[in-house]
Amino acid sequence: MTTKQTTPVSINFHFDPLCPLAWRTFLWIREARKVRPINITWRFFSLEVVNRKEGVTPDYQKDGSWAAQRTLDMARRKYGNDAVERLYLTLGAAQHGHRESIKDLDVIRSAVKQANLDPAIVDEALYDETTIEDVLHDHQEAVRRYRAFGVPTIAIEGLDVGFYGPIIQHVPRGEDAGELWDYTAWALRQPNLFELKRDRGGVKWEPIAG
């Protein structure tokens, strides 16, 4: 049995809001934070970049989650890390709970309003091409530092070990969430640990709004 974490720890959490696996892990880490001293910096990662075919020029508004990610970046610029969390929560609920597409700008605008942010940041983000650069910067840093290949990717701040996962079907609550974090935090400090995996074929991924 691993030791319960009592010392505060800061982590980078890389996500793509279109990913249903990252969404569940996001919901879990927020639960774990209630019972463990975890400081979370929300960072971006683009699955569109990972899956892009050679020679294809992306549409940074319509492809993948670019419009949503660029809006998240503008929220971070204007309102900080907490605003990214609030907006990801409403975007994720729309995409993964209510089966609304966050490729739709109206869905993004609705999520922005629900997060109590200015809906104008959607158009502002899409007009400002430096929001593309910001998302790519987070993505490339994860690839460079942690050799990240997907999301969720979690890393302890200051360390160059980052892990894909944990991948979960159901979101643990309370002390169950904290215990999963204890094991995850231990694993993140083990440079000799590379993979621990089992088949998830046949698992039914039901919608989850939060």
JSON list of C-alpha atoms in Angstrom, two decimals:
[
{"chain": "A", "resi": 1, "resn": "MET", "atom": "CA", "xyz": [0.00, 0.00, 0.00]},
{"chain": "A", "resi": 2, "resn": "THR", "atom": "CA", "xyz": [1.36, 3.42, -0.96]},
{"chain": "A", "resi": 3, "resn": "THR", "atom": "CA", "xyz": [1.60, 6.31, 1.52]},
{"chain": "A", "resi": 4, "resn": "LYS", "atom": "CA", "xyz": [-1.13, 8.95, 1.60]},
{"chain": "A", "resi": 5, "resn": "GLN", "atom": "CA", "xyz": [0.19, 12.16, 0.10]},
{"chain": "A", "resi": 6, "resn": "THR", "atom": "CA", "xyz": [0.23, 15.06, 2.55]},
{"chain": "A", "resi": 7, "resn": "THR", "atom": "CA", "xyz": [2.85, 17.34, 1.00]},
{"chain": "A", "resi": 8, "resn": "PRO", "atom": "CA", "xyz": [1.48, 19.82, -1.57]},
{"chain": "A", "resi": 9, "resn": "VAL", "atom": "CA", "xyz": [2.36, 18.94, -5.15]},
{"chain": "A", "resi": 10, "resn": "SER", "atom": "CA", "xyz": [1.99, 20.95, -8.37]},
{"chain": "A", "resi": 11, "resn": "ILE", "atom": "CA", "xyz": [1.19, 19.22, -11.64]},
{"chain": "A", "resi": 12, "resn": "ASN", "atom": "CA", "xyz": [0.74, 20.01, -15.32]},
{"chain": "A", "resi": 13, "resn": "PHE", "atom": "CA", "xyz": [-2.38, 18.42, -16.78]},
{"chain": "A", "resi": 14, "resn": "HIS", "atom": "CA", "xyz": [-2.39, 18.34, -20.60]},
{"chain": "A", "resi": 15, "resn": "PHE", "atom": "CA", "xyz": [-5.73, 17.77, -22.30]},
{"chain": "A", "resi": 16, "resn": "ASP", "atom": "CA", "xyz": [-7.68, 18.02, -25.52]},
{"chain": "A", "resi": 17, "resn": "PRO", "atom": "CA", "xyz": [-11.35, 18.85, -24.79]},
{"chain": "A", "resi": 18, "resn": "LEU", "atom": "CA", "xyz": [-12.54, 16.44, -27.50]},
{"chain": "A", "resi": 19, "resn": "CYS", "atom": "CA", "xyz": [-11.01, 13.42, -25.76]},
{"chain": "A", "resi": 20, "resn": "PRO", "atom": "CA", "xyz": [-13.50, 11.43, -23.63]},
{"chain": "A", "resi": 21, "resn": "LEU", "atom": "CA", "xyz": [-10.67, 9.72, -21.74]},
{"chain": "A", "resi": 22, "resn": "ALA", "atom": "CA", "xyz": [-9.05, 13.02, -20.72]},
{"chain": "A", "resi": 23, "resn": "TRP", "atom": "CA", "xyz": [-12.47, 14.25, -19.64]},
{"chain": "A", "resi": 24, "resn": "ARG", "atom": "CA", "xyz": [-12.93, 11.43, -17.12]},
{"chain": "A", "resi": 25, "resn": "THR", "atom": "CA", "xyz": [-9.41, 11.94, -15.78]},
{"chain": "A", "resi": 26, "resn": "PHE", "atom": "CA", "xyz": [-10.11, 15.67, -15.47]},
{"chain": "A", "resi": 27, "resn": "LEU", "atom": "CA", "xyz": [-13.21, 14.98, -13.40]},
{"chain": "A", "resi": 28, "resn": "TRP", "atom": "CA", "xyz": [-11.22, 12.58, -11.22]},
{"chain": "A", "resi": 29, "resn": "ILE", "atom": "CA", "xyz": [-8.29, 14.93, -10.55]},
{"chain": "A", "resi": 30, "resn": "ARG", "atom": "CA", "xyz": [-10.73, 17.64, -9.46]},
{"chain": "A", "resi": 31, "resn": "GLU", "atom": "CA", "xyz": [-12.21, 15.14, -6.99]},
{"chain": "A", "resi": 32, "resn": "ALA", "atom": "CA", "xyz": [-8.73, 14.13, -5.79]},
{"chain": "A", "resi": 33, "resn": "ARG", "atom": "CA", "xyz": [-7.87, 17.79, -5.21]},
{"chain": "A", "resi": 34, "resn": "LYS", "atom": "CA", "xyz": [-10.67, 17.98, -2.64]},
{"chain": "A", "resi": 35, "resn": "VAL", "atom": "CA", "xyz": [-8.92, 15.42, -0.40]},
{"chain": "A", "resi": 36, "resn": "ARG", "atom": "CA", "xyz": [-5.24, 15.86, -1.36]},
{"chain": "A", "resi": 37, "resn": "PRO", "atom": "CA", "xyz": [-3.09, 19.03, -1.63]},
{"chain": "A", "resi": 38, "resn": "ILE", "atom": "CA", "xyz": [-2.78, 19.20, -5.44]},
{"chain": "A", "resi": 39, "resn": "ASN", "atom": "CA", "xyz": [-2.15, 22.38, -7.43]},
{"chain": "A", "resi": 40, "resn": "ILE", "atom": "CA", "xyz": [-3.13, 21.92, -11.08]},
{"chain": "A", "resi": 41, "resn": "THR", "atom": "CA", "xyz": [-1.98, 23.93, -14.08]},
{"chain": "A", "resi": 42, "resn": "TRP", "atom": "CA", "xyz": [-4.19, 23.19, -17.08]},
{"chain": "A", "resi": 43, "resn": "ARG", "atom": "CA", "xyz": [-2.18, 22.77, -20.28]},
{"chain": "A", "resi": 44, "resn": "PHE", "atom": "CA", "xyz": [-3.22, 22.06, -23.86]},
{"chain": "A", "resi": 45, "resn": "PHE", "atom": "CA", "xyz": [-2.48, 19.19, -26.23]},
{"chain": "A", "resi": 46, "resn": "SER", "atom": "CA", "xyz": [-3.75, 18.72, -29.78]},
{"chain": "A", "resi": 47, "resn": "LEU", "atom": "CA", "xyz": [-4.95, 15.33, -30.97]},
{"chain": "A", "resi": 48, "resn": "GLU", "atom": "CA", "xyz": [-5.45, 16.92, -34.40]},
{"chain": "A", "resi": 49, "resn": "VAL", "atom": "CA", "xyz": [-1.70, 17.45, -34.60]},
{"chain": "A", "resi": 50, "resn": "VAL", "atom": "CA", "xyz": [-1.03, 13.87, -33.52]},
{"chain": "A", "resi": 51, "resn": "ASN", "atom": "CA", "xyz": [-3.46, 12.42, -36.08]},
{"chain": "A", "resi": 52, "resn": "ARG", "atom": "CA", "xyz": [-2.75, 14.84, -38.95]},
{"chain": "A", "resi": 53, "resn": "LYS", "atom": "CA", "xyz": [-1.76, 13.19, -42.20]},
{"chain": "A", "resi": 54, "resn": "GLU", "atom": "CA", "xyz": [1.43, 14.35, -43.86]},
{"chain": "A", "resi": 55, "resn": "GLY", "atom": "CA", "xyz": [0.92, 17.19, -46.30]},
{"chain": "A", "resi": 56, "resn": "VAL", "atom": "CA", "xyz": [-2.48, 18.23, -44.87]},
{"chain": "A", "resi": 57, "resn": "THR", "atom": "CA", "xyz": [-2.96, 21.90, -44.01]},
{"chain": "A", "resi": 58, "resn": "PRO", "atom": "CA", "xyz": [-5.30, 22.13, -41.00]},
{"chain": "A", "resi": 59, "resn": "ASP", "atom": "CA", "xyz": [-8.23, 24.48, -40.60]},
{"chain": "A", "resi": 60, "resn": "TYR", "atom": "CA", "xyz": [-7.51, 26.01, -37.20]},
{"chain": "A", "resi": 61, "resn": "GLN", "atom": "CA", "xyz": [-11.16, 26.87, -36.69]},
{"chain": "A", "resi": 62, "resn": "LYS", "atom": "CA", "xyz": [-12.99, 23.78, -37.93]},
{"chain": "A", "resi": 63, "resn": "ASP", "atom": "CA", "xyz": [-10.57, 20.86, -37.52]},
{"chain": "A", "resi": 64, "resn": "GLY", "atom": "CA", "xyz": [-10.43, 18.86, -34.30]},
{"chain": "A", "resi": 65, "resn": "SER", "atom": "CA", "xyz": [-10.96, 20.95, -31.20]},
{"chain": "A", "resi": 66, "resn": "TRP", "atom": "CA", "xyz": [-9.02, 23.98, -32.45]},
{"chain": "A", "resi": 67, "resn": "ALA", "atom": "CA", "xyz": [-11.84, 26.50, -31.99]},
{"chain": "A", "resi": 68, "resn": "ALA", "atom": "CA", "xyz": [-12.47, 25.25, -28.44]},
{"chain": "A", "resi": 69, "resn": "GLN", "atom": "CA", "xyz": [-8.76, 25.13, -27.58]},
{"chain": "A", "resi": 70, "resn": "ARG", "atom": "CA", "xyz": [-8.12, 28.61, -28.94]},
{"chain": "A", "resi": 71, "resn": "THR", "atom": "CA", "xyz": [-11.05, 29.89, -26.87]},
{"chain": "A", "resi": 72, "resn": "LEU", "atom": "CA", "xyz": [-9.63, 28.14, -23.80]},
{"chain": "A", "resi": 73, "resn": "ASP", "atom": "CA", "xyz": [-6.32, 29.85, -24.50]},
{"chain": "A", "resi": 74, "resn": "MET", "atom": "CA", "xyz": [-7.99, 33.25, -24.67]},
{"chain": "A", "resi": 75, "resn": "ALA", "atom": "CA", "xyz": [-9.75, 32.49, -21.39]},
{"chain": "A", "resi": 76, "resn": "ARG", "atom": "CA", "xyz": [-6.35, 31.70, -19.86]},
{"chain": "A", "resi": 77, "resn": "ARG", "atom": "CA", "xyz": [-4.85, 34.95, -21.15]},
{"chain": "A", "resi": 78, "resn": "LYS", "atom": "CA", "xyz": [-7.66, 37.12, -19.88]},
{"chain": "A", "resi": 79, "resn": "TYR", "atom": "CA", "xyz": [-8.78, 35.36, -16.72]},
{"chain": "A", "resi": 80, "resn": "GLY", "atom": "CA", "xyz": [-6.12, 32.83, -15.72]},
{"chain": "A", "resi": 81, "resn": "ASN", "atom": "CA", "xyz": [-5.85, 29.14, -14.93]},
{"chain": "A", "resi": 82, "resn": "ASP", "atom": "CA", "xyz": [-9.13, 28.92, -13.01]},
{"chain": "A", "resi": 83, "resn": "ALA", "atom": "CA", "xyz": [-11.04, 30.17, -16.04]},
{"chain": "A", "resi": 84, "resn": "VAL", "atom": "CA", "xyz": [-9.56, 27.37, -18.14]},
{"chain": "A", "resi": 85, "resn": "GLU", "atom": "CA", "xyz": [-10.91, 24.86, -15.63]},
{"chain": "A", "resi": 86, "resn": "ARG", "atom": "CA", "xyz": [-14.37, 26.43, -15.57]},
{"chain": "A", "resi": 87, "resn": "LEU", "atom": "CA", "xyz": [-14.58, 26.52, -19.34]},
{"chain": "A", "resi": 88, "resn": "TYR", "atom": "CA", "xyz": [-13.26, 22.98, -19.79]},
{"chain": "A", "resi": 89, "resn": "LEU", "atom": "CA", "xyz": [-15.93, 21.85, -17.32]},
{"chain": "A", "resi": 90, "resn": "THR", "atom": "CA", "xyz": [-18.74, 23.35, -19.42]},
{"chain": "A", "resi": 91, "resn": "LEU", "atom": "CA", "xyz": [-17.22, 22.33, -22.76]},
{"chain": "A", "resi": 92, "resn": "GLY", "atom": "CA", "xyz": [-16.72, 18.78, -21.52]},
{"chain": "A", "resi": 93, "resn": "ALA", "atom": "CA", "xyz": [-20.24, 18.55, -20.17]},
{"chain": "A", "resi": 94, "resn": "ALA", "atom": "CA", "xyz": [-21.55, 19.61, -23.59]},
{"chain": "A", "resi": 95, "resn": "GLN", "atom": "CA", "xyz": [-19.33, 17.26, -25.61]},
{"chain": "A", "resi": 96, "resn": "HIS", "atom": "CA", "xyz": [-19.16, 14.21, -23.36]},
{"chain": "A", "resi": 97, "resn": "GLY", "atom": "CA", "xyz": [-22.33, 14.54, -21.33]},
{"chain": "A", "resi": 98, "resn": "HIS", "atom": "CA", "xyz": [-24.95, 16.03, -23.64]},
{"chain": "A", "resi": 99, "resn": "ARG", "atom": "CA", "xyz": [-23.42, 14.89, -26.93]},
{"chain": "A", "resi": 100, "resn": "GLU", "atom": "CA", "xyz": [-23.21, 18.40, -28.35]},
{"chain": "A", "resi": 101, "resn": "SER", "atom": "CA", "xyz": [-20.29, 19.06, -30.69]},
{"chain": "A", "resi": 102, "resn": "ILE", "atom": "CA", "xyz": [-17.75, 21.57, -29.46]},
{"chain": "A", "resi": 103, "resn": "LYS", "atom": "CA", "xyz": [-16.72, 22.03, -33.08]},
{"chain": "A", "resi": 104, "resn": "ASP", "atom": "CA", "xyz": [-19.91, 24.11, -33.28]},
{"chain": "A", "resi": 105, "resn": "LEU", "atom": "CA", "xyz": [-19.20, 27.75, -32.40]},
{"chain": "A", "resi": 106, "resn": "ASP", "atom": "CA", "xyz": [-22.66, 28.19, -30.91]},
{"chain": "A", "resi": 107, "resn": "VAL", "atom": "CA", "xyz": [-21.98, 25.31, -28.51]},
{"chain": "A", "resi": 108, "resn": "ILE", "atom": "CA", "xyz": [-18.68, 26.92, -27.55]},
{"chain": "A", "resi": 109, "resn": "ARG", "atom": "CA", "xyz": [-20.36, 30.29, -26.97]},
{"chain": "A", "resi": 110, "resn": "SER", "atom": "CA", "xyz": [-22.98, 28.63, -24.78]},
{"chain": "A", "resi": 111, "resn": "ALA", "atom": "CA", "xyz": [-20.24, 26.90, -22.77]},
{"chain": "A", "resi": 112, "resn": "VAL", "atom": "CA", "xyz": [-18.42, 30.21, -22.34]},
{"chain": "A", "resi": 113, "resn": "LYS", "atom": "CA", "xyz": [-21.59, 31.81, -20.95]},
{"chain": "A", "resi": 114, "resn": "GLN", "atom": "CA", "xyz": [-22.14, 28.89, -18.59]},
{"chain": "A", "resi": 115, "resn": "ALA", "atom": "CA", "xyz": [-18.59, 29.36, -17.34]},
{"chain": "A", "resi": 116, "resn": "ASN", "atom": "CA", "xyz": [-19.46, 33.00, -16.55]},
{"chain": "A", "resi": 117, "resn": "LEU", "atom": "CA", "xyz": [-17.01, 34.34, -19.11]},
{"chain": "A", "resi": 118, "resn": "ASP", "atom": "CA", "xyz": [-17.48, 36.94, -21.84]},
{"chain": "A", "resi": 119, "resn": "PRO", "atom": "CA", "xyz": [-18.82, 35.22, -25.02]},
{"chain": "A", "resi": 120, "resn": "ALA", "atom": "CA", "xyz": [-16.83, 37.72, -27.08]},
{"chain": "A", "resi": 121, "resn": "ILE", "atom": "CA", "xyz": [-13.67, 35.76, -26.30]},
{"chain": "A", "resi": 122, "resn": "VAL", "atom": "CA", "xyz": [-14.72, 33.14, -28.89]},
{"chain": "A", "resi": 123, "resn": "ASP", "atom": "CA", "xyz": [-14.48, 35.51, -31.85]},
{"chain": "A", "resi": 124, "resn": "GLU", "atom": "CA", "xyz": [-11.48, 37.24, -30.29]},
{"chain": "A", "resi": 125, "resn": "ALA", "atom": "CA", "xyz": [-9.65, 33.93, -29.98]},
{"chain": "A", "resi": 126, "resn": "LEU", "atom": "CA", "xyz": [-10.37, 32.92, -33.56]},
{"chain": "A", "resi": 127, "resn": "TYR", "atom": "CA", "xyz": [-9.30, 36.31, -34.91]},
{"chain": "A", "resi": 128, "resn": "ASP", "atom": "CA", "xyz": [-6.00, 36.24, -33.04]},
{"chain": "A", "resi": 129, "resn": "GLU", "atom": "CA", "xyz": [-3.69, 33.69, -34.66]},
{"chain": "A", "resi": 130, "resn": "THR", "atom": "CA", "xyz": [-1.31, 33.75, -31.70]},
{"chain": "A", "resi": 131, "resn": "THR", "atom": "CA", "xyz": [-3.83, 31.53, -29.91]},
{"chain": "A", "resi": 132, "resn": "ILE", "atom": "CA", "xyz": [-2.74, 28.80, -32.34]},
{"chain": "A", "resi": 133, "resn": "GLU", "atom": "CA", "xyz": [0.86, 29.36, -31.30]},
{"chain": "A", "resi": 134, "resn": "ASP", "atom": "CA", "xyz": [-0.04, 29.10, -27.61]},
{"chain": "A", "resi": 135, "resn": "VAL", "atom": "CA", "xyz": [-1.79, 25.76, -28.02]},
{"chain": "A", "resi": 136, "resn": "LEU", "atom": "CA", "xyz": [1.09, 24.43, -30.11]},
{"chain": "A", "resi": 137, "resn": "HIS", "atom": "CA", "xyz": [3.58, 25.62, -27.49]},
{"chain": "A", "resi": 138, "resn": "ASP", "atom": "CA", "xyz": [1.86, 23.59, -24.76]},
{"chain": "A", "resi": 139, "resn": "HIS", "atom": "CA", "xyz": [1.58, 20.61, -27.09]},
{"chain": "A", "resi": 140, "resn": "GLN", "atom": "CA", "xyz": [5.22, 20.73, -28.18]},
{"chain": "A", "resi": 141, "resn": "GLU", "atom": "CA", "xyz": [6.47, 21.15, -24.63]},
{"chain": "A", "resi": 142, "resn": "ALA", "atom": "CA", "xyz": [4.63, 18.00, -23.59]},
{"chain": "A", "resi": 143, "resn": "VAL", "atom": "CA", "xyz": [6.11, 16.10, -26.53]},
{"chain": "A", "resi": 144, "resn": "ARG", "atom": "CA", "xyz": [9.60, 17.42, -25.87]},
{"chain": "A", "resi": 145, "resn": "ARG", "atom": "CA", "xyz": [9.68, 17.03, -22.08]},
{"chain": "A", "resi": 146, "resn": "TYR", "atom": "CA", "xyz": [7.54, 13.96, -21.53]},
{"chain": "A", "resi": 147, "resn": "ARG", "atom": "CA", "xyz": [7.47, 12.39, -25.01]},
{"chain": "A", "resi": 148, "resn": "ALA", "atom": "CA", "xyz": [3.70, 12.76, -24.77]},
{"chain": "A", "resi": 149, "resn": "PHE", "atom": "CA", "xyz": [1.63, 11.07, -27.46]},
{"chain": "A", "resi": 150, "resn": "GLY", "atom": "CA", "xyz": [-1.93, 11.50, -26.20]},
{"chain": "A", "resi": 151, "resn": "VAL", "atom": "CA", "xyz": [-4.14, 12.76, -23.42]},
{"chain": "A", "resi": 152, "resn": "PRO", "atom": "CA", "xyz": [-4.52, 12.91, -20.55]},
{"chain": "A", "resi": 153, "resn": "THR", "atom": "CA", "xyz": [-0.85, 13.50, -19.85]},
{"chain": "A", "resi": 154, "resn": "ILE", "atom": "CA", "xyz": [0.07, 14.39, -16.27]},
{"chain": "A", "resi": 155, "resn": "ALA", "atom": "CA", "xyz": [3.48, 15.49, -14.99]},
{"chain": "A", "resi": 156, "resn": "ILE", "atom": "CA", "xyz": [4.74, 16.82, -11.68]},
{"chain": "A", "resi": 157, "resn": "GLU", "atom": "CA", "xyz": [6.00, 20.38, -12.10]},
{"chain": "A", "resi": 158, "resn": "GLY", "atom": "CA", "xyz": [9.78, 20.47, -12.38]},
{"chain": "A", "resi": 159, "resn": "LEU", "atom": "CA", "xyz": [10.17, 16.83, -13.38]},
{"chain": "A", "resi": 160, "resn": "ASP", "atom": "CA", "xyz": [10.66, 15.45, -16.88]},
{"chain": "A", "resi": 161, "resn": "VAL", "atom": "CA", "xyz": [8.59, 12.32, -16.28]},
{"chain": "A", "resi": 162, "resn": "GLY", "atom": "CA", "xyz": [5.03, 12.51, -17.56]},
{"chain": "A", "resi": 163, "resn": "PHE", "atom": "CA", "xyz": [2.44, 9.77, -17.95]},
{"chain": "A", "resi": 164, "resn": "TYR", "atom": "CA", "xyz": [-0.47, 9.15, -20.26]},
{"chain": "A", "resi": 165, "resn": "GLY", "atom": "CA", "xyz": [-3.34, 8.39, -17.92]},
{"chain": "A", "resi": 166, "resn": "PRO", "atom": "CA", "xyz": [-4.68, 7.18, -15.65]},
{"chain": "A", "resi": 167, "resn": "ILE", "atom": "CA", "xyz": [-7.42, 5.99, -17.99]},
{"chain": "A", "resi": 168, "resn": "ILE", "atom": "CA", "xyz": [-10.59, 5.32, -16.02]},
{"chain": "A", "resi": 169, "resn": "GLN", "atom": "CA", "xyz": [-14.13, 4.29, -16.87]},
{"chain": "A", "resi": 170, "resn": "HIS", "atom": "CA", "xyz": [-15.87, 5.57, -13.74]},
{"chain": "A", "resi": 171, "resn": "VAL", "atom": "CA", "xyz": [-14.91, 8.70, -11.83]},
{"chain": "A", "resi": 172, "resn": "PRO", "atom": "CA", "xyz": [-13.96, 7.91, -8.21]},
{"chain": "A", "resi": 173, "resn": "ARG", "atom": "CA", "xyz": [-15.14, 10.30, -5.51]},
{"chain": "A", "resi": 174, "resn": "GLY", "atom": "CA", "xyz": [-13.92, 11.27, -2.07]},
{"chain": "A", "resi": 175, "resn": "GLU", "atom": "CA", "xyz": [-11.19, 9.18, -0.52]},
{"chain": "A", "resi": 176, "resn": "ASP", "atom": "CA", "xyz": [-11.31, 6.73, -3.45]},
{"chain": "A", "resi": 177, "resn": "ALA", "atom": "CA", "xyz": [-10.21, 9.60, -5.69]},
{"chain": "A", "resi": 178, "resn": "GLY", "atom": "CA", "xyz": [-7.47, 10.52, -3.23]},
{"chain": "A", "resi": 179, "resn": "GLU", "atom": "CA", "xyz": [-6.17, 6.97, -3.06]},
{"chain": "A", "resi": 180, "resn": "LEU", "atom": "CA", "xyz": [-5.92, 6.74, -6.85]},
{"chain": "A", "resi": 181, "resn": "TRP", "atom": "CA", "xyz": [-3.94, 9.96, -6.77]},
{"chain": "A", "resi": 182, "resn": "ASP", "atom": "CA", "xyz": [-1.54, 8.55, -4.16]},
{"chain": "A", "resi": 183, "resn": "TYR", "atom": "CA", "xyz": [-0.63, 5.71, -6.51]},
{"chain": "A", "resi": 184, "resn": "THR", "atom": "CA", "xyz": [-0.44, 8.04, -9.51]},
{"chain": "A", "resi": 185, "resn": "ALA", "atom": "CA", "xyz": [1.83, 10.50, -7.66]},
{"chain": "A", "resi": 186, "resn": "TRP", "atom": "CA", "xyz": [4.12, 7.62, -6.68]},
{"chain": "A", "resi": 187, "resn": "ALA", "atom": "CA", "xyz": [4.30, 6.40, -10.28]},
{"chain": "A", "resi": 188, "resn": "LEU", "atom": "CA", "xyz": [5.10, 9.89, -11.59]},
{"chain": "A", "resi": 189, "resn": "ARG", "atom": "CA", "xyz": [8.27, 9.88, -9.49]},
{"chain": "A", "resi": 190, "resn": "GLN", "atom": "CA", "xyz": [9.53, 6.58, -10.91]},
{"chain": "A", "resi": 191, "resn": "PRO", "atom": "CA", "xyz": [11.76, 7.19, -13.95]},
{"chain": "A", "resi": 192, "resn": "ASN", "atom": "CA", "xyz": [12.13, 3.44, -14.43]},
{"chain": "A", "resi": 193, "resn": "LEU", "atom": "CA", "xyz": [8.37, 2.84, -14.82]},
{"chain": "A", "resi": 194, "resn": "PHE", "atom": "CA", "xyz": [7.24, 3.07, -18.43]},
{"chain": "A", "resi": 195, "resn": "GLU", "atom": "CA", "xyz": [3.99, 1.19, -18.89]},
{"chain": "A", "resi": 196, "resn": "LEU", "atom": "CA", "xyz": [1.27, -0.57, -16.95]},
{"chain": "A", "resi": 197, "resn": "LYS", "atom": "CA", "xyz": [-1.70, -1.39, -19.14]},
{"chain": "A", "resi": 198, "resn": "ARG", "atom": "CA", "xyz": [-4.59, -3.75, -19.72]},
{"chain": "A", "resi": 199, "resn": "ASP", "atom": "CA", "xyz": [-7.03, -4.25, -22.59]},
{"chain": "A", "resi": 200, "resn": "ARG", "atom": "CA", "xyz": [-10.11, -2.02, -22.48]},
{"chain": "A", "resi": 201, "resn": "GLY", "atom": "CA", "xyz": [-11.98, -3.71, -25.31]},
{"chain": "A", "resi": 202, "resn": "GLY", "atom": "CA", "xyz": [-15.63, -4.27, -24.47]},
{"chain": "A", "resi": 203, "resn": "VAL", "atom": "CA", "xyz": [-15.75, -1.45, -21.94]},
{"chain": "A", "resi": 204, "resn": "LYS", "atom": "CA", "xyz": [-18.89, 0.65, -22.37]},
{"chain": "A", "resi": 205, "resn": "TRP", "atom": "CA", "xyz": [-18.10, 4.37, -22.26]},
{"chain": "A", "resi": 206, "resn": "GLU", "atom": "CA", "xyz": [-21.35, 6.01, -21.22]},
{"chain": "A", "resi": 207, "resn": "PRO", "atom": "CA", "xyz": [-21.84, 9.79, -21.47]},
{"chain": "A", "resi": 208, "resn": "ILE", "atom": "CA", "xyz": [-20.82, 11.67, -18.33]},
{"chain": "A", "resi": 209, "resn": "ALA", "atom": "CA", "xyz": [-21.53, 15.35, -17.77]},
{"chain": "A", "resi": 210, "resn": "GLY", "atom": "CA", "xyz": [-19.61, 15.94, -14.56]}
]
